[in-house]
Short mmCIF file of N, CA and C in Angstrom, two decimals:
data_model
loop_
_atom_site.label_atom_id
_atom_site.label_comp_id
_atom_site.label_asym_id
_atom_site.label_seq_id
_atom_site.Cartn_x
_atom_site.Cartn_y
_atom_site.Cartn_z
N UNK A 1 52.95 5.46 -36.97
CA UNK A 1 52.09 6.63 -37.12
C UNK A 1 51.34 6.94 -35.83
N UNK A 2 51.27 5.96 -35.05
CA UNK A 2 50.24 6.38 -33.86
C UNK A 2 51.14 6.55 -32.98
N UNK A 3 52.48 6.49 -32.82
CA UNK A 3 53.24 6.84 -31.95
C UNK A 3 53.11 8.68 -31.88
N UNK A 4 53.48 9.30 -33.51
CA UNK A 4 53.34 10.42 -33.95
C UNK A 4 52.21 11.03 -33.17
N UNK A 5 50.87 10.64 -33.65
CA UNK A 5 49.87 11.27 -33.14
C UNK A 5 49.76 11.13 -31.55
N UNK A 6 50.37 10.41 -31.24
CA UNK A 6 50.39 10.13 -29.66
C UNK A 6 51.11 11.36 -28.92
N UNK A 7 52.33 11.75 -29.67
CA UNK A 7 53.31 12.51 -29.12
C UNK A 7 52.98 13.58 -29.59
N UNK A 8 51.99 13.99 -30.79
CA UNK A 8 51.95 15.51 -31.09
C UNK A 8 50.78 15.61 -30.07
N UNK A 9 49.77 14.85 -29.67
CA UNK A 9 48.80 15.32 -28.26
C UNK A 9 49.45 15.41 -27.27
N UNK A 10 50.20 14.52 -26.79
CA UNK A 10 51.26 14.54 -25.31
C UNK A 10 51.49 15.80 -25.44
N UNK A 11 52.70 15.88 -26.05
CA UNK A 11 53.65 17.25 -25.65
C UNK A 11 52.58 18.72 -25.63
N UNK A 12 52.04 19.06 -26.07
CA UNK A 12 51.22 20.45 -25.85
C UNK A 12 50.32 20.14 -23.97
N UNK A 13 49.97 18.82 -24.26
CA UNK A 13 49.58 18.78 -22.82
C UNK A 13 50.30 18.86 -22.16
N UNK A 14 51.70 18.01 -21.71
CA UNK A 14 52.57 18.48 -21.22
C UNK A 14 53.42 20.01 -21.14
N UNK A 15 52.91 20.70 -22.01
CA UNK A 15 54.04 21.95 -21.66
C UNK A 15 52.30 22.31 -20.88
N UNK A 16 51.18 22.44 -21.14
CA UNK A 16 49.86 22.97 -20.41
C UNK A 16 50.11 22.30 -18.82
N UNK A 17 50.36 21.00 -18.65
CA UNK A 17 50.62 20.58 -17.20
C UNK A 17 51.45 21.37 -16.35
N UNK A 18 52.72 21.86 -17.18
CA UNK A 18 53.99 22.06 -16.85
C UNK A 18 53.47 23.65 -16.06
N UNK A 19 53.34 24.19 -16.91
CA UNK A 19 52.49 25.57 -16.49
C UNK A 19 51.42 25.60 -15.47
N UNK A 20 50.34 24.54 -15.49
CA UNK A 20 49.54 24.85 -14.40
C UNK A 20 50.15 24.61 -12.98
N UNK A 21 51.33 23.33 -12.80
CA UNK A 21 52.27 23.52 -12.07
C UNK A 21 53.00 24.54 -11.42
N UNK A 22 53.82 25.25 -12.33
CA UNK A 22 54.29 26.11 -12.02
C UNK A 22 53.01 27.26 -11.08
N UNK A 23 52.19 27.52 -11.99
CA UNK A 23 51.05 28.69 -10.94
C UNK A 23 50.64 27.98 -10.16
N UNK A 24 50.56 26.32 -9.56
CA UNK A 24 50.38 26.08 -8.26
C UNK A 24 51.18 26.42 -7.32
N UNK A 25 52.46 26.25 -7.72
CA UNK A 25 53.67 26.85 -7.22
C UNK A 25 53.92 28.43 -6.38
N UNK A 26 52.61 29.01 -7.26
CA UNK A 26 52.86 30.53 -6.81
C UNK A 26 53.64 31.33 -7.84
N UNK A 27 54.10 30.50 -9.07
CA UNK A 27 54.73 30.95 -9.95
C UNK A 27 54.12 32.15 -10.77
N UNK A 28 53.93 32.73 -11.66
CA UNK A 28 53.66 33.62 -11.98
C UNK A 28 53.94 33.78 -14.42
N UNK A 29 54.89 33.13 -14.33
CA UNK A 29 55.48 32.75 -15.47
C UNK A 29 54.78 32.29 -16.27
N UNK A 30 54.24 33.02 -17.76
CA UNK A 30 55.35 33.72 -18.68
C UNK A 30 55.37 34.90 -18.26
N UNK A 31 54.10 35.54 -17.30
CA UNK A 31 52.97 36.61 -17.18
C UNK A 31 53.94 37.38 -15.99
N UNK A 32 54.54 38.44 -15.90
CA UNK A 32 54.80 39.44 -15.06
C UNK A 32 54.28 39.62 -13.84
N UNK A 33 53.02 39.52 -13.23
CA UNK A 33 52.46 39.71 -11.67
C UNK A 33 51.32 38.73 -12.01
N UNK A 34 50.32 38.67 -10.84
CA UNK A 34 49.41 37.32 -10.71
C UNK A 34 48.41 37.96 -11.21
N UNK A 35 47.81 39.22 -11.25
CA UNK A 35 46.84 40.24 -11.80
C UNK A 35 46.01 39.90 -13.44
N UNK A 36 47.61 40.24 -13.78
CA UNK A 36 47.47 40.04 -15.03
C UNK A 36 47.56 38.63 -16.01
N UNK A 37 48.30 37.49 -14.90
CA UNK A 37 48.52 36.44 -14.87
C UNK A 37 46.64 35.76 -15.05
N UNK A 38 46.22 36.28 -14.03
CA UNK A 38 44.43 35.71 -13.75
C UNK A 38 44.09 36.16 -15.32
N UNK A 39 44.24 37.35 -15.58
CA UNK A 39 43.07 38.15 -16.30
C UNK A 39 43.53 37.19 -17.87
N UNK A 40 44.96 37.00 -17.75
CA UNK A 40 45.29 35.89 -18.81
C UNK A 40 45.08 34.77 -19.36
N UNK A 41 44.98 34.03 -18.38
CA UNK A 41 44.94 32.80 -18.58
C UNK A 41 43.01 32.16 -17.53
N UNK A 42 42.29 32.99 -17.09
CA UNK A 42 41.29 32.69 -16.36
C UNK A 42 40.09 33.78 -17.02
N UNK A 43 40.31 34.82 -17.39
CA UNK A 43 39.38 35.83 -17.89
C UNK A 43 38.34 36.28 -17.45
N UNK A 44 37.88 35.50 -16.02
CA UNK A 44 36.42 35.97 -15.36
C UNK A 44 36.24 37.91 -15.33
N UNK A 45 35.20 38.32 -15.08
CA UNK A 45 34.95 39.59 -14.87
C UNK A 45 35.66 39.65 -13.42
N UNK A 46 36.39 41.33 -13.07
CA UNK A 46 37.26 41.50 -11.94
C UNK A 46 37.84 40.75 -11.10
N UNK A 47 38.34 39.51 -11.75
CA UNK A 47 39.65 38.56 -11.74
C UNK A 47 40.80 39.52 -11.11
N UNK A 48 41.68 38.92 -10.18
CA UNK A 48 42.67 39.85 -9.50
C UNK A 48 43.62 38.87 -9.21
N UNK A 49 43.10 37.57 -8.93
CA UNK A 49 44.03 36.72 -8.31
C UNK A 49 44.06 35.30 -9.06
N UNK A 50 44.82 34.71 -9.08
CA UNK A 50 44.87 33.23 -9.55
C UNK A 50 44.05 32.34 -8.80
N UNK A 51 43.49 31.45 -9.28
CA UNK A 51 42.32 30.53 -8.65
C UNK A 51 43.50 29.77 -7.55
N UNK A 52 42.34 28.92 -6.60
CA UNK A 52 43.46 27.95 -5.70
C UNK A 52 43.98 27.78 -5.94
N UNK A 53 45.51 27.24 -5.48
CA UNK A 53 46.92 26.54 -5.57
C UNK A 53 46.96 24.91 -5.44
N UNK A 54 45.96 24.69 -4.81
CA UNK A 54 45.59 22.81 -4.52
C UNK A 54 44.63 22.75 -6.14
N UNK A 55 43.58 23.40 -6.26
CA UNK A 55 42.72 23.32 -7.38
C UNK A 55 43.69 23.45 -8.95
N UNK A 56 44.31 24.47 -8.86
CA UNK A 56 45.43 24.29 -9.74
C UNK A 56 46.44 23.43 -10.23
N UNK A 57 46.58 22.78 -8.89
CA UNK A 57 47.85 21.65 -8.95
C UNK A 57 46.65 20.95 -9.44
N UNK A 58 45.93 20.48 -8.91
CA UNK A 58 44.49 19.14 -9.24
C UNK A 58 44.65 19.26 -10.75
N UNK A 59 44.25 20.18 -11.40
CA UNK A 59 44.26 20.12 -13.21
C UNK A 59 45.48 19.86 -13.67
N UNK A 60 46.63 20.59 -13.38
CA UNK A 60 47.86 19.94 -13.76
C UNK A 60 47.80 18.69 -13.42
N UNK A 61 47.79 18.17 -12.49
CA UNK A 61 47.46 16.32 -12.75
C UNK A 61 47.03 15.99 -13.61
N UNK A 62 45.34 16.26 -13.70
CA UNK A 62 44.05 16.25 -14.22
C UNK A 62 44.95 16.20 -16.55
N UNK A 63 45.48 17.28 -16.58
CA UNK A 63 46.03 17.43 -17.81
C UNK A 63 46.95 16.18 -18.26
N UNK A 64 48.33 16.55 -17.15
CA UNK A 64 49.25 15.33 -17.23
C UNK A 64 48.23 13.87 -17.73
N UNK A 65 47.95 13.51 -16.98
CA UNK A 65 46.91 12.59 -17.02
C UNK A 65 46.18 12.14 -18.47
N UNK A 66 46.08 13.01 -19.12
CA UNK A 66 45.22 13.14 -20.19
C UNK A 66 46.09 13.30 -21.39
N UNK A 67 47.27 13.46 -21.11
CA UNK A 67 48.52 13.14 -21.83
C UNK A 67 49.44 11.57 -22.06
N UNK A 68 49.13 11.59 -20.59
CA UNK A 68 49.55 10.13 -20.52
C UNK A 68 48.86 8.69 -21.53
N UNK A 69 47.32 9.03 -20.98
CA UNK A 69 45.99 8.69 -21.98
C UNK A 69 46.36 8.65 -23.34
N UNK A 70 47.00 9.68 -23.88
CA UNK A 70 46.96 9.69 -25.30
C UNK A 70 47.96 9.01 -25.72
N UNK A 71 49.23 8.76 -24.78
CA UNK A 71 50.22 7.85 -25.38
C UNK A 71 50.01 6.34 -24.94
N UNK A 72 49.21 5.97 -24.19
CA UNK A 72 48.33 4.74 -23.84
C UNK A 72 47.58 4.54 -25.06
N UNK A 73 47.01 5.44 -25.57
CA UNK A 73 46.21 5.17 -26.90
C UNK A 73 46.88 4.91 -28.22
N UNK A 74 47.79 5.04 -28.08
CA UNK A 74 49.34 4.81 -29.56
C UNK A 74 49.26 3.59 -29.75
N UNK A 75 49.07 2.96 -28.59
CA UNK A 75 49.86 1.26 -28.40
C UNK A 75 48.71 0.34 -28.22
N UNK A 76 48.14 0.03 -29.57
CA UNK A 76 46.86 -1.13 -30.23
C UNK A 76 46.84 -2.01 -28.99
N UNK A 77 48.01 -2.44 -28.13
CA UNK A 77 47.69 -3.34 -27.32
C UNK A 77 47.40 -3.11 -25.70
N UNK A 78 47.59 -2.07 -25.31
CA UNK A 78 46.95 -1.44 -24.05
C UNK A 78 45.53 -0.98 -23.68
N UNK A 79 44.98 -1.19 -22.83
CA UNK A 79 43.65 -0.93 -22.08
C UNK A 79 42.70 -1.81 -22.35
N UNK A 80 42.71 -1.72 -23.93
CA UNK A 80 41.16 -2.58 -24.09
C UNK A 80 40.39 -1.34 -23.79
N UNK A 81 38.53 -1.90 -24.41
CA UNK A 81 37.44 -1.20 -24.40
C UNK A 81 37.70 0.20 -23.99
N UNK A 82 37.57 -0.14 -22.78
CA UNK A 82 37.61 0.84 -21.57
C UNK A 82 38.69 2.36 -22.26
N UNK A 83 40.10 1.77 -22.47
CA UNK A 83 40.86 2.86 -22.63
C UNK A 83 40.65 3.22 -23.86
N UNK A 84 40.05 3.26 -24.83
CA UNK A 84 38.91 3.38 -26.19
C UNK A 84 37.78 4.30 -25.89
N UNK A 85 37.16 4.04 -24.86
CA UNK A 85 36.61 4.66 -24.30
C UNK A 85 36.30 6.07 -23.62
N UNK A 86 37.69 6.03 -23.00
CA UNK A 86 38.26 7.39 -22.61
C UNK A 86 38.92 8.16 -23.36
N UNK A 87 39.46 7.81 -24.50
CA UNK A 87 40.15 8.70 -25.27
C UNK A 87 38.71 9.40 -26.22
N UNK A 88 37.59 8.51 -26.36
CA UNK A 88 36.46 9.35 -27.07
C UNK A 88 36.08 10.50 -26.23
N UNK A 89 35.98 9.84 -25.06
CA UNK A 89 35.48 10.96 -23.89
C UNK A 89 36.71 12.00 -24.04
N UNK A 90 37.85 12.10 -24.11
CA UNK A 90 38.57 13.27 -23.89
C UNK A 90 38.70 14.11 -25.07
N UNK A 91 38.38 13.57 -26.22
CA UNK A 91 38.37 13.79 -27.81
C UNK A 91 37.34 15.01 -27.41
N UNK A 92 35.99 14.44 -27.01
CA UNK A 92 34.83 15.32 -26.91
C UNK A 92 34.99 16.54 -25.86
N UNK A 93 35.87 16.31 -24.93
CA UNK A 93 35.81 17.21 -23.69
C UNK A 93 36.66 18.28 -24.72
N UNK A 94 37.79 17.48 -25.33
CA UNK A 94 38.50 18.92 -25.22
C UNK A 94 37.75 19.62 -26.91
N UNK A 95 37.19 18.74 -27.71
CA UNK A 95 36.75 19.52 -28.62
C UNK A 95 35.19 20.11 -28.54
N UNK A 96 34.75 20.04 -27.36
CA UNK A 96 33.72 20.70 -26.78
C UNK A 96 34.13 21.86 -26.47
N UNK A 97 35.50 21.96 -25.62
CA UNK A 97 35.84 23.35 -25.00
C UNK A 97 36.69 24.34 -26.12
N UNK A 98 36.74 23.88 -27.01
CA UNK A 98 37.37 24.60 -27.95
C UNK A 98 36.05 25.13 -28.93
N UNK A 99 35.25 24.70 -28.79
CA UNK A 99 33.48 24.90 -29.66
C UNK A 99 33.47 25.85 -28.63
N UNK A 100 33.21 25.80 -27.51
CA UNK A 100 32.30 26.77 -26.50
C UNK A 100 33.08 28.47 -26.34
N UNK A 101 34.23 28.03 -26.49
CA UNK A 101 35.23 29.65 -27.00
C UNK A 101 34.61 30.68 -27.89
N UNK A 102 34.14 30.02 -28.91
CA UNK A 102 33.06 30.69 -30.43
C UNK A 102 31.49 31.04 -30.25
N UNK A 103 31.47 30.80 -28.59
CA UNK A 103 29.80 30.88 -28.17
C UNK A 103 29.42 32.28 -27.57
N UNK A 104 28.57 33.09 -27.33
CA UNK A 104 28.13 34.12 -26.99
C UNK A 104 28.19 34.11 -25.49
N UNK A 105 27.42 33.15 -25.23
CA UNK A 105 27.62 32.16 -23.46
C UNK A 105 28.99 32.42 -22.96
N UNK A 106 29.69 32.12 -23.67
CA UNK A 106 31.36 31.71 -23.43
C UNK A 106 31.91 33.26 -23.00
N UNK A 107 31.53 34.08 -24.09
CA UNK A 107 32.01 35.56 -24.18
C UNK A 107 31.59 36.43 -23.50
N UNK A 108 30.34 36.15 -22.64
CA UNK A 108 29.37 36.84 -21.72
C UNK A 108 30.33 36.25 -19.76
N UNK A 109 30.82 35.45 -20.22
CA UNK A 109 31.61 34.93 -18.91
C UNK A 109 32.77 35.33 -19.07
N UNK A 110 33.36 35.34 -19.67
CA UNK A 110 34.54 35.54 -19.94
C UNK A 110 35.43 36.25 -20.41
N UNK A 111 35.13 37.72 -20.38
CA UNK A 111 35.54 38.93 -21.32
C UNK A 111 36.90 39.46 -21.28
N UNK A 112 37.52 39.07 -20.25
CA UNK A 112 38.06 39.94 -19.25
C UNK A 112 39.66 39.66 -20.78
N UNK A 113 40.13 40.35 -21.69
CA UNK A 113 40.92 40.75 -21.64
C UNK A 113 42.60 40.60 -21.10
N UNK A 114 43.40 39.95 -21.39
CA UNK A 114 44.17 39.41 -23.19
C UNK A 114 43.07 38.01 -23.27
N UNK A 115 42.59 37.56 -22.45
CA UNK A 115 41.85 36.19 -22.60
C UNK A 115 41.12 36.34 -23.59
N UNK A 116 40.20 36.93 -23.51
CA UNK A 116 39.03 36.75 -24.77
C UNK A 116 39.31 36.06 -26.03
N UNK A 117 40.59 37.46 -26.38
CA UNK A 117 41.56 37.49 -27.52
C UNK A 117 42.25 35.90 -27.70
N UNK A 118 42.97 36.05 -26.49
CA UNK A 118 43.86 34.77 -26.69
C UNK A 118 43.10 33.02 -26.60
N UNK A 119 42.04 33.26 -26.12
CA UNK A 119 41.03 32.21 -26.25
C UNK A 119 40.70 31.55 -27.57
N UNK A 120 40.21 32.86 -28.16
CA UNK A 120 39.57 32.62 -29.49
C UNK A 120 41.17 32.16 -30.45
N UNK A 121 42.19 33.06 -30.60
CA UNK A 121 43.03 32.60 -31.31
C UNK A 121 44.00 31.85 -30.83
N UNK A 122 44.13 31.26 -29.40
CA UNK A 122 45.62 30.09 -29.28
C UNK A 122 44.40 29.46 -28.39
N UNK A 123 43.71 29.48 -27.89
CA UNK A 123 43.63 28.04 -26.60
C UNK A 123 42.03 28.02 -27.00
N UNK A 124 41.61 27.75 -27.86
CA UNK A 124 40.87 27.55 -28.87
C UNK A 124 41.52 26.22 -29.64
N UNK A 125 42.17 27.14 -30.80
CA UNK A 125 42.55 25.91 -31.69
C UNK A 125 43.51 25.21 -30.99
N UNK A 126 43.98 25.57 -30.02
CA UNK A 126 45.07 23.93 -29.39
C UNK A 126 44.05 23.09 -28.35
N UNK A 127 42.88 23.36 -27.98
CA UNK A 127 41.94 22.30 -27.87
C UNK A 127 41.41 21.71 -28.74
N UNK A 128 41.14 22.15 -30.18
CA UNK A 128 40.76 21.65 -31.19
C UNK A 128 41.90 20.73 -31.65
N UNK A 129 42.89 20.71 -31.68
CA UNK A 129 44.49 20.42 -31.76
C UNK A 129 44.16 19.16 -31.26
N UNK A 130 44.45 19.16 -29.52
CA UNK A 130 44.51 17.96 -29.04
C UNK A 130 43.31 17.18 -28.81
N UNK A 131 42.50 17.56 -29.18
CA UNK A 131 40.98 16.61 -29.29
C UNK A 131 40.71 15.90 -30.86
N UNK A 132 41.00 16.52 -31.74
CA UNK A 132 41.60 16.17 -32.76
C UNK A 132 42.37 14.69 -33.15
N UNK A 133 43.06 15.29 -31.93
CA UNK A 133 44.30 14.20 -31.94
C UNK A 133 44.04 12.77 -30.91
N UNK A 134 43.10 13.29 -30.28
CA UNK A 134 42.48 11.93 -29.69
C UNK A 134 41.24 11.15 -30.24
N UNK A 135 40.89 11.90 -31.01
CA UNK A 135 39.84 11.45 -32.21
C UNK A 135 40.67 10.93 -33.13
N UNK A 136 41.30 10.76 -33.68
CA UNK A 136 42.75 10.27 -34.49
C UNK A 136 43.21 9.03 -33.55
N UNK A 137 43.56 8.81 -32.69
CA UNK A 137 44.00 7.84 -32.02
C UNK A 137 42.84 6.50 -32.03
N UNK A 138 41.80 7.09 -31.60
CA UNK A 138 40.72 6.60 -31.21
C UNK A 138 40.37 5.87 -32.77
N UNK A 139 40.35 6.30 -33.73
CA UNK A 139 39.62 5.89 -35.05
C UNK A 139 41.01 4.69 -35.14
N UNK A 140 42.27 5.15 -35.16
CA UNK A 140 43.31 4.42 -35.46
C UNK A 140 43.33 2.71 -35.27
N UNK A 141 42.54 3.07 -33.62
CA UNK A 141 42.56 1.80 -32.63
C UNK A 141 41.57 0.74 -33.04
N UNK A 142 40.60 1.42 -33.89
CA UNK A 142 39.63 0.39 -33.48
C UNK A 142 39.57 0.23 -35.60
N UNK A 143 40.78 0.55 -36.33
CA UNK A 143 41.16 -0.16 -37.47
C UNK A 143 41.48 -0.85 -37.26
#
Protein backbone atom coordinates (compact mmCIF):
# COMPACT_ATOMS: atom_id res chain seq x y z
CA UNK A 1 0.00 0.00 0.00
CA UNK A 2 2.72 2.53 0.57
CA UNK A 3 4.33 1.70 -2.53
CA UNK A 4 0.75 2.92 -4.10
CA UNK A 5 0.69 6.07 -2.23
CA UNK A 6 4.27 6.61 -2.99
CA UNK A 7 3.69 6.39 -6.75
CA UNK A 8 0.32 8.22 -6.90
CA UNK A 9 2.54 11.43 -5.26
CA UNK A 10 5.64 10.69 -7.53
CA UNK A 11 4.10 10.62 -10.82
CA UNK A 12 2.03 14.06 -10.80
CA UNK A 13 5.33 15.48 -9.50
CA UNK A 14 7.08 14.07 -12.05
CA UNK A 15 4.98 15.03 -15.06
CA UNK A 16 5.14 18.94 -12.88
CA UNK A 17 9.18 18.44 -13.01
CA UNK A 18 8.96 17.30 -16.52
CA UNK A 19 7.27 20.58 -17.55
CA UNK A 20 9.16 23.01 -15.53
CA UNK A 21 12.06 21.47 -17.50
CA UNK A 22 10.88 21.75 -20.56
CA UNK A 23 10.14 25.92 -19.95
CA UNK A 24 13.74 25.98 -18.72
CA UNK A 25 14.48 24.77 -21.96
CA UNK A 26 12.79 27.72 -23.63
CA UNK A 27 10.07 25.35 -24.34
CA UNK A 28 6.85 26.75 -24.49
CA UNK A 29 4.53 23.47 -24.32
CA UNK A 30 1.30 22.69 -23.83
CA UNK A 31 0.82 26.68 -24.18
CA UNK A 32 1.24 28.17 -27.85
CA UNK A 33 3.76 31.39 -27.26
CA UNK A 34 5.59 32.35 -23.84
CA UNK A 35 2.90 35.32 -23.29
CA UNK A 36 0.34 33.32 -22.68
CA UNK A 37 2.49 30.52 -21.41
CA UNK A 38 3.49 33.25 -18.24
CA UNK A 39 -0.08 34.48 -17.88
CA UNK A 40 -0.80 30.52 -17.48
CA UNK A 41 1.01 28.97 -15.48
CA UNK A 42 2.64 32.27 -13.32
CA UNK A 43 -0.48 34.75 -13.26
CA UNK A 44 1.33 37.90 -11.88
CA UNK A 45 -0.31 41.29 -13.04
CA UNK A 46 1.32 42.27 -16.77
CA UNK A 47 3.25 39.01 -16.91
CA UNK A 48 4.70 38.83 -20.60
CA UNK A 49 7.49 36.58 -20.15
CA UNK A 50 8.38 33.35 -18.37
CA UNK A 51 10.37 33.77 -15.14
CA UNK A 52 14.32 32.79 -15.37
CA UNK A 53 15.47 29.73 -17.18
CA UNK A 54 18.24 28.80 -14.31
CA UNK A 55 15.32 29.70 -11.59
CA UNK A 56 13.04 27.45 -13.50
CA UNK A 57 15.32 24.62 -14.01
CA UNK A 58 16.14 25.15 -9.92
CA UNK A 59 12.26 24.11 -9.14
CA UNK A 60 12.18 21.40 -11.58
CA UNK A 61 14.94 19.91 -9.46
CA UNK A 62 13.46 21.43 -6.41
CA UNK A 63 9.97 19.24 -7.52
CA UNK A 64 11.85 16.12 -8.89
CA UNK A 65 13.30 16.08 -5.58
CA UNK A 66 10.20 16.08 -3.69
CA UNK A 67 9.09 13.19 -5.68
CA UNK A 68 11.88 11.28 -5.09
CA UNK A 69 11.13 12.06 -1.13
CA UNK A 70 7.89 10.54 -1.46
CA UNK A 71 9.07 7.26 -2.81
CA UNK A 72 11.87 7.29 -0.02
CA UNK A 73 8.89 7.55 2.24
CA UNK A 74 7.11 4.09 0.89
CA UNK A 75 10.03 2.12 2.23
CA UNK A 76 9.52 1.80 6.43
CA UNK A 77 13.21 1.22 6.24
CA UNK A 78 14.89 4.33 4.70
CA UNK A 79 16.00 7.68 6.30
CA UNK A 80 14.98 7.40 9.75
CA UNK A 81 13.68 10.52 11.83
CA UNK A 82 14.98 12.93 9.66
CA UNK A 83 13.28 11.57 6.35
CA UNK A 84 9.85 11.55 8.57
CA UNK A 85 10.57 14.68 8.99
CA UNK A 86 10.66 16.03 5.65
CA UNK A 87 7.88 14.39 4.25
CA UNK A 88 5.71 16.39 7.18
CA UNK A 89 7.45 19.44 6.03
CA UNK A 90 6.46 18.83 2.35
CA UNK A 91 2.88 17.51 3.36
CA UNK A 92 2.52 21.16 4.86
CA UNK A 93 4.31 23.12 2.06
CA UNK A 94 2.32 21.72 -0.51
CA UNK A 95 -1.00 21.69 1.47
CA UNK A 96 -0.34 25.22 2.51
CA UNK A 97 -0.08 26.25 -1.17
CA UNK A 98 -3.11 24.69 -2.17
CA UNK A 99 -5.02 26.63 1.10
CA UNK A 100 -3.47 29.96 -0.06
CA UNK A 101 -5.18 29.59 -3.80
CA UNK A 102 -8.80 30.09 -1.75
CA UNK A 103 -7.27 33.34 -0.08
CA UNK A 104 -8.15 36.94 -1.08
CA UNK A 105 -4.17 37.68 -0.60
CA UNK A 106 -3.60 34.98 -3.16
CA UNK A 107 -6.23 36.56 -5.68
CA UNK A 108 -5.07 40.16 -5.18
CA UNK A 109 -1.50 38.81 -6.58
CA UNK A 110 -2.45 36.80 -8.84
CA UNK A 111 -5.34 37.59 -11.16
CA UNK A 112 -3.93 37.50 -14.28
CA UNK A 113 -6.14 35.05 -16.19
CA UNK A 114 -6.46 31.41 -17.40
CA UNK A 115 -4.43 31.24 -13.94
CA UNK A 116 -6.79 32.44 -11.48
CA UNK A 117 -9.28 30.00 -13.01
CA UNK A 118 -6.95 27.21 -13.40
CA UNK A 119 -5.44 27.70 -9.90
CA UNK A 120 -8.51 27.44 -8.07
CA UNK A 121 -9.74 24.34 -10.12
CA UNK A 122 -6.48 22.05 -11.20
CA UNK A 123 -3.29 23.30 -9.31
CA UNK A 124 -5.17 23.78 -6.26
CA UNK A 125 -6.52 20.42 -5.73
CA UNK A 126 -3.32 18.61 -7.15
CA UNK A 127 -1.43 20.34 -4.29
CA UNK A 128 -3.97 19.21 -2.03
CA UNK A 129 -3.49 15.77 -3.94
CA UNK A 130 0.12 15.49 -3.34
CA UNK A 131 0.33 16.86 0.18
CA UNK A 132 -2.29 14.62 1.02
CA UNK A 133 -0.33 12.03 -0.11
CA UNK A 134 2.63 12.84 1.92
CA UNK A 135 0.55 13.15 4.95
CA UNK A 136 -0.50 9.50 4.12
CA UNK A 137 2.98 8.31 3.87
CA UNK A 138 4.05 10.07 6.82
CA UNK A 139 1.12 8.61 9.21
CA UNK A 140 1.86 5.13 7.42
CA UNK A 141 5.57 5.30 8.67
CA UNK A 142 5.37 5.97 11.96
CA UNK A 143 2.44 2.83 12.32
Amino acid sequence: MNMVVGSLTFVPLLMVAFAHLLWSLGRTWPIRNETLLAQTVVGAPGITRMPNRLLTFVVSLLILAAGIVALALADHTSGGWWLTLLGLLLAAVFIGRGALSYTRGWRARFPTEPFATLDRKNYAPLCFWIGAGFLILVVMRLL
